[in-house]
Short mmCIF file of C-alpha atoms in Angstrom, two decimals:
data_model
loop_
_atom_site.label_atom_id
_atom_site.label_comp_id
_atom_site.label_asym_id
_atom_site.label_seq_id
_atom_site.Cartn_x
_atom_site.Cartn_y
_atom_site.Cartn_z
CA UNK A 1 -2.11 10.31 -15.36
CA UNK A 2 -2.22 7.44 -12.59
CA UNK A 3 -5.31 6.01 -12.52
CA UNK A 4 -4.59 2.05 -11.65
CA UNK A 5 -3.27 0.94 -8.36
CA UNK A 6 -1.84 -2.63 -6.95
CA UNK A 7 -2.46 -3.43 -3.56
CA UNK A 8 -0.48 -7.03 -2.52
CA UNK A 9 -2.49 -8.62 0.18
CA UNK A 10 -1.53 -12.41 -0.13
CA UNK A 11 0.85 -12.33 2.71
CA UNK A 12 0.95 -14.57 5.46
CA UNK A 13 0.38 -11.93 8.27
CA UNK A 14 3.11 -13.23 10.14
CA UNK A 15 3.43 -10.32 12.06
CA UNK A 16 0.33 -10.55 13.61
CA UNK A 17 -0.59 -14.04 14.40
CA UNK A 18 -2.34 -15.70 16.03
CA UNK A 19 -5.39 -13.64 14.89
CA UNK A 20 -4.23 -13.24 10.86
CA UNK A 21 -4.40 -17.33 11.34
CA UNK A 22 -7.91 -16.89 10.34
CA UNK A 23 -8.53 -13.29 9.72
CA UNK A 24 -6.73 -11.48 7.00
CA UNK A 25 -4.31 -8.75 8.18
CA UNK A 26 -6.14 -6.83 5.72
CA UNK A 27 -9.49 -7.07 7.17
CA UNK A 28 -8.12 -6.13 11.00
CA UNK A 29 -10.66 -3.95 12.26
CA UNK A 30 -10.17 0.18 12.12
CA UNK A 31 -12.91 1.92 13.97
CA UNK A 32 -16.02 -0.37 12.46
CA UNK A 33 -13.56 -0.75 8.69
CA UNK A 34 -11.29 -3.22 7.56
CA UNK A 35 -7.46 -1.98 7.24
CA UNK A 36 -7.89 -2.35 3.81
CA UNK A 37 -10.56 0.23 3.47
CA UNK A 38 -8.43 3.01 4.17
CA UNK A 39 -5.93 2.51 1.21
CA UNK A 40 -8.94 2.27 -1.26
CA UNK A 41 -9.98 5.36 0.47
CA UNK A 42 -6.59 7.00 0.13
CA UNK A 43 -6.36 5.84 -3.73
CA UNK A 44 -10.14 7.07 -5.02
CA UNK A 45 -9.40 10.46 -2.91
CA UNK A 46 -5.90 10.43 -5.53
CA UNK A 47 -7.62 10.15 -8.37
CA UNK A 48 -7.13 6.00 -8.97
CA UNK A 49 -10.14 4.46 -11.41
CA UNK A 50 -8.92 0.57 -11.39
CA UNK A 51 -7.16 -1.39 -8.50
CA UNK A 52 -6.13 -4.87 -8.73
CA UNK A 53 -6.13 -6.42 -4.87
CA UNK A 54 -3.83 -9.64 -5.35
CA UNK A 55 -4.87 -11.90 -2.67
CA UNK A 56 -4.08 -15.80 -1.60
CA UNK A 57 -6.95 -18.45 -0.91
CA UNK A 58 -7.16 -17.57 2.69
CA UNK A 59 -8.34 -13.62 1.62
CA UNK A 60 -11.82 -14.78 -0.22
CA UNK A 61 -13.01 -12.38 2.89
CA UNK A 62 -11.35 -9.39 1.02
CA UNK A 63 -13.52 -10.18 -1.73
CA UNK A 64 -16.80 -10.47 -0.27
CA UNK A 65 -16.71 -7.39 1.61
CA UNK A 66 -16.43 -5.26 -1.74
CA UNK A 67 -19.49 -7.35 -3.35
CA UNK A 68 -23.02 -6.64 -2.58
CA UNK A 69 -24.97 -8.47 0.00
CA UNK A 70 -28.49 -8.24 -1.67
CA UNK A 71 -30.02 -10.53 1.60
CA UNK A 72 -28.39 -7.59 4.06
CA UNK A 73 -29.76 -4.91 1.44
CA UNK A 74 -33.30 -6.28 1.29
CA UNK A 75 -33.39 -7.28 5.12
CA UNK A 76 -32.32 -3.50 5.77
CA UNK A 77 -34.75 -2.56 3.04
CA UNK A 78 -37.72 -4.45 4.82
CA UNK A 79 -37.13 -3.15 8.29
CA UNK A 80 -36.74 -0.02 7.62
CA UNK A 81 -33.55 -0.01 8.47
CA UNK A 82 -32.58 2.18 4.88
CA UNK A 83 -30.22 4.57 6.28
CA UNK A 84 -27.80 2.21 6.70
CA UNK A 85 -27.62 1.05 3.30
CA UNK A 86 -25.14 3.85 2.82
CA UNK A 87 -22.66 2.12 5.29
CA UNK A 88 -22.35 -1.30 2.80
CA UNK A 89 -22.28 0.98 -0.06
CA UNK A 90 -19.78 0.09 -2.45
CA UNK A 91 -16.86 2.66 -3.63
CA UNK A 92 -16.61 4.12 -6.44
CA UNK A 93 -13.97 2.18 -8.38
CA UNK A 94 -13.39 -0.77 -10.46
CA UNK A 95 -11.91 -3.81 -8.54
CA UNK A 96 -9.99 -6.69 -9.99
CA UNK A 97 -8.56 -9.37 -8.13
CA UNK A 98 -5.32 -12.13 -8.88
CA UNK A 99 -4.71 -14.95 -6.75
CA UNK A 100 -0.86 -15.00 -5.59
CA UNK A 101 -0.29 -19.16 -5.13
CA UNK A 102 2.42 -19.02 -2.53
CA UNK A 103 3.72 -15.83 -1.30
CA UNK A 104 7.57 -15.56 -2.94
CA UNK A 105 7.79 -11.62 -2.33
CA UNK A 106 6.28 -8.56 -2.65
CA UNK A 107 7.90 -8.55 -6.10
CA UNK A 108 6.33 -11.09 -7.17
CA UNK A 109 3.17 -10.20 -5.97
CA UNK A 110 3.34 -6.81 -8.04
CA UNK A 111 4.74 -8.80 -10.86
CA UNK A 112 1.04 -10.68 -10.88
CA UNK A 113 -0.57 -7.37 -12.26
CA UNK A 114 1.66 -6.68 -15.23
CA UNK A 115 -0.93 -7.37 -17.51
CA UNK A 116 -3.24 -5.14 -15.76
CA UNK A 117 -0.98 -2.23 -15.54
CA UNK A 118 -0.55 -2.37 -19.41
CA UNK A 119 1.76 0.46 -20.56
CA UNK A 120 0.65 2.73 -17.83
CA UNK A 121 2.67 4.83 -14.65
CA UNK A 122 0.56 2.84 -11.28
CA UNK A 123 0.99 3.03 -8.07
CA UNK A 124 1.39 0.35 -5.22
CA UNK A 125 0.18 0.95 -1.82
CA UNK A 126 1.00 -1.86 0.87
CA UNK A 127 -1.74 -2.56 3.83
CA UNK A 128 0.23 -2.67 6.47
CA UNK A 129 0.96 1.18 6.20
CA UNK A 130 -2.03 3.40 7.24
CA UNK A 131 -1.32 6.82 6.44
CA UNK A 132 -3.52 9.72 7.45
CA UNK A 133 -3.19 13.08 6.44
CA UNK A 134 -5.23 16.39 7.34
CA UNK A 135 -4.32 18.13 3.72
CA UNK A 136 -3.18 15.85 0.62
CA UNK A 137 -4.09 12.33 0.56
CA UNK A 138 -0.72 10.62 0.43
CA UNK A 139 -0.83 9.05 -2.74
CA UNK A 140 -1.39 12.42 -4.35
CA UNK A 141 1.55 13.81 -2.93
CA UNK A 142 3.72 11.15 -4.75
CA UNK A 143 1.65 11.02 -7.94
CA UNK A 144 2.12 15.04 -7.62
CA UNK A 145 5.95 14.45 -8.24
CA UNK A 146 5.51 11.54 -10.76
CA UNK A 147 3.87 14.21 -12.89
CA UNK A 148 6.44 16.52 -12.60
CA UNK A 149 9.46 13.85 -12.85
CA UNK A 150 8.07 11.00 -15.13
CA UNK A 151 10.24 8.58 -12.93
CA UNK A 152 9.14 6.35 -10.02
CA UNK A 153 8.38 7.73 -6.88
CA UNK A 154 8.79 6.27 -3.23
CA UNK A 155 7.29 7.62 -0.11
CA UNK A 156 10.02 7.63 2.79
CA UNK A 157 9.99 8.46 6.47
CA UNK A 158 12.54 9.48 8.88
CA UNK A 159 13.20 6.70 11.44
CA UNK A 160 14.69 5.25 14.40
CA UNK A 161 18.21 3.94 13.64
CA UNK A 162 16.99 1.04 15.42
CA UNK A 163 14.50 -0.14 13.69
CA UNK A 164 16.05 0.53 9.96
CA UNK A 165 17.09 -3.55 9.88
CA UNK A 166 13.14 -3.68 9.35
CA UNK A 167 13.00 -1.54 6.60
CA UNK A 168 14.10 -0.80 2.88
CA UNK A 169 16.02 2.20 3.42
CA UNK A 170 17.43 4.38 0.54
CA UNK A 171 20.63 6.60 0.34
CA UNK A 172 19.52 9.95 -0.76
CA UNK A 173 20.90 12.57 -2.68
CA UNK A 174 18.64 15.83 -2.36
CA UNK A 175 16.72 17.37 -4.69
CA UNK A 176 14.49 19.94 -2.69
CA UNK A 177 12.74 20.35 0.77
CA UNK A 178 12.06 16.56 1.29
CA UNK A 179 12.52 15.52 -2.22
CA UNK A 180 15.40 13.20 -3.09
CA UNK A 181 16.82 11.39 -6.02
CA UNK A 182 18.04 7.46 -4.56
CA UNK A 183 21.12 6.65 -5.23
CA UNK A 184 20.57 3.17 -4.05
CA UNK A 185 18.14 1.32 -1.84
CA UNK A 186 18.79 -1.81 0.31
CA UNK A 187 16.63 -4.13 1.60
CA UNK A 188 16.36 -4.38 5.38
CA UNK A 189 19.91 -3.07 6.58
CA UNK A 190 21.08 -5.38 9.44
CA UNK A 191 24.12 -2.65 9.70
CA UNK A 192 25.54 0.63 8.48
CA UNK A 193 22.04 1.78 6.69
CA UNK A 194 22.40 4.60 4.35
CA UNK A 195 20.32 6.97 5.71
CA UNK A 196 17.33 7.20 8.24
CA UNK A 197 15.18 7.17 5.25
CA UNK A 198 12.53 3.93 5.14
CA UNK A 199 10.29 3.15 2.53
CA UNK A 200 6.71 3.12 4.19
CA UNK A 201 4.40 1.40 1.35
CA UNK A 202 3.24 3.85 -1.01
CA UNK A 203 5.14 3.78 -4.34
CA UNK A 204 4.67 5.15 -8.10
CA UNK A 205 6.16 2.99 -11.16
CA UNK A 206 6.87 3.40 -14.30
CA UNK A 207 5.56 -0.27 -16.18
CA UNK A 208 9.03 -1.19 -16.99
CA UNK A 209 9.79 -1.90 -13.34
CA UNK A 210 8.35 -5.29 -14.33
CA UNK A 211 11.30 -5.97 -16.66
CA UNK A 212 13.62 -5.46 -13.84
CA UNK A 213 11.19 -7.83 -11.27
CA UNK A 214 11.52 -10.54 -14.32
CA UNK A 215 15.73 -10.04 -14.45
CA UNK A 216 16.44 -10.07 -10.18
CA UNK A 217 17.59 -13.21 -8.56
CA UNK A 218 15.91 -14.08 -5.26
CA UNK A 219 17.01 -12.06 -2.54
CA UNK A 220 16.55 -11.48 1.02
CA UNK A 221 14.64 -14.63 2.48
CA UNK A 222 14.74 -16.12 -1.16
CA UNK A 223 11.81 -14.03 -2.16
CA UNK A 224 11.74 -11.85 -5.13
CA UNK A 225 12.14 -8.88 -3.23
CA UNK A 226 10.87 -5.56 -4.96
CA UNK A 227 13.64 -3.54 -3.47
CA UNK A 228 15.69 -5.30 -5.79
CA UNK A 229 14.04 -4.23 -8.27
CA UNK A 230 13.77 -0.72 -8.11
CA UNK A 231 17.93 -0.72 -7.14
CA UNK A 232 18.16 -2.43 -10.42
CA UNK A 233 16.21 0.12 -12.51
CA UNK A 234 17.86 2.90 -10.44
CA UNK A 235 20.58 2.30 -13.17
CA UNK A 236 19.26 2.95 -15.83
CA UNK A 237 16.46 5.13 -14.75
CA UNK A 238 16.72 8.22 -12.07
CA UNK A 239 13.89 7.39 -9.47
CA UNK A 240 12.92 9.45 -6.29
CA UNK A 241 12.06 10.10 -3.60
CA UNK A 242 10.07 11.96 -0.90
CA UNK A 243 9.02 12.22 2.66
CA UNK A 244 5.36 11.72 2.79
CA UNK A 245 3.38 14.75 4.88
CA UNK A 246 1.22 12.77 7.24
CA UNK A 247 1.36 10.18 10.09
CA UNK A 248 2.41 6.58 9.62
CA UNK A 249 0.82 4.33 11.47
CA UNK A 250 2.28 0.13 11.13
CA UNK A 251 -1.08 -1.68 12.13
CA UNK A 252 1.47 -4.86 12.04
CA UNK A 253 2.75 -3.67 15.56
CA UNK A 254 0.09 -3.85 18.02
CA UNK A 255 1.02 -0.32 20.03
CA UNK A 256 0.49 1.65 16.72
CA UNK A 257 -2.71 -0.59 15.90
CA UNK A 258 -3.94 1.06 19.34
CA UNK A 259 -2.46 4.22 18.51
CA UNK A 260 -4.50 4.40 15.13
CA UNK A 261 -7.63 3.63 16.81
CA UNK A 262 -7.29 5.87 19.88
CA UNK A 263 -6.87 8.70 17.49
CA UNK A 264 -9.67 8.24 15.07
CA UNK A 265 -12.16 6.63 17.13
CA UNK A 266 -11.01 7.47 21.05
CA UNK A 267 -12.73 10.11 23.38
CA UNK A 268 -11.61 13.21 21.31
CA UNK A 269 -9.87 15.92 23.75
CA UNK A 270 -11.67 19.11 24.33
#
């Protein structure tokens, strides 16, 4: 059973500056919620109890939105105004939080909440990756395949050729109907990718991946880079693969950020 999750959100936002200069990438507004809503959305809906948010000074924001406000409460309380305490409501599940010092890597990051994890299977699920989905939540697709495989899982998507150099991209051996076992995985291609297959932020681990995030060098922009990783453990351990069933949507690129909004919250066609 999965029930912890890791979501990294110490990052710099790089992507998306000037704005993540003072707002967190995290908090970038989705139709009246912050990004990061969603994934804690997408992980209760799967069946995750505990999620550890690792975050950097600058994300204190992340923190106060899921705390209560008792002023907003009782002002909402004393005019009234009760119906909308449903809409600061807090989820249902058990937050922890780990301060990243200086962002070296997603690897790193994810390395931060070994002690959390325990000797539990968890998942990871990165914000920049909004992924909606009409049927199963996306996280319970690949926790649907962890059960059945007992090795870690990675959601993929078919891409672009072009824009594979942006990617971790994995070279696939299939299994079934867009299930695959990796046969290796490289960090951000800059030529001759192995597939069209990109990693899009949603992953299931086993707990030793952390003994193979303690053992890899730095790689790709010196950062401990969790691709790395998960090549490394490939070696010893079959992991896999599969295409998640829903749309992608990278709020890090401002025309899908629009996109994303348009659909959930623009005039609905008839």
């Amino acid at each position: 059973m999965v029930r912890k999750a890791i979501i990294p959100a110490a990052g710099y936002g790089t992507r998306t500056l000037p704005i993540t200069k003072v707002l967190p990438k995290e908090m970038l507004p989705i139709c009246g919620r912050p990004a990061i809503d969603y994934l804690v959305e997408e992980a209760i809906k799967s069946g995750i109890e505990q999620i550890l948010i690792i975050v950097s000074r600058s994300k204190n924001m992340i923190l106060d939105y899921y705390d209560r406000s008792v002023e907003l409460e009782t002002y909402l309380e004393e005019k009234g105004k009760n119906h909308l305490l449903k809409e600061i409501s807090l989820p249902d599940v058990h937050f922890q939080y780990v301060r990243q010092s200086y962002a070296r890597g997603l690897g790193e990051a994810i390395l931060l909440g070994k002690h959390f994890v325990g000797d539990e299977p968890f998942a990871v699920l990165l914000p920049d990756e909004i992924i909606l989905s009409d049927k199963q939540p996306p996280l319970s697709q690949l926790i649907e395949m962890f059960k059945e495989f007992k090795g870690n899982v990675i959601g993929v998507k078919k891409t672009d050729p072009s824009l594979l150099k942006n990617y971790g991209v994995i070279q696939p051996q299939a299994l079934r109907e867009k299930e695959y076992t990796i046969k290796d995985i490289v960090e951000k291609p800059q030529q001759a990718p192995p597939s069209d297959l990109a990693v899009i932020g949603r992953y299931i681990f086993n707990p030793s991946i952390f003994h193979y995030l303690e053992t890899v060098s730095p790689g790709v922009g010196g950062e401990i880079q969790l691709t790395d990783a998960i090549k490394l453990m490939s070696q010893d351990y079959t992991s896999y693969a599969l295409e998640i069933q829903g749309q992608s949507y990278d709020i890090a690129k401002s025309t899908e950020y629009v996109k994303l909004i348009n659909y959930l919250c623009g005039p609905k066609e008839d």
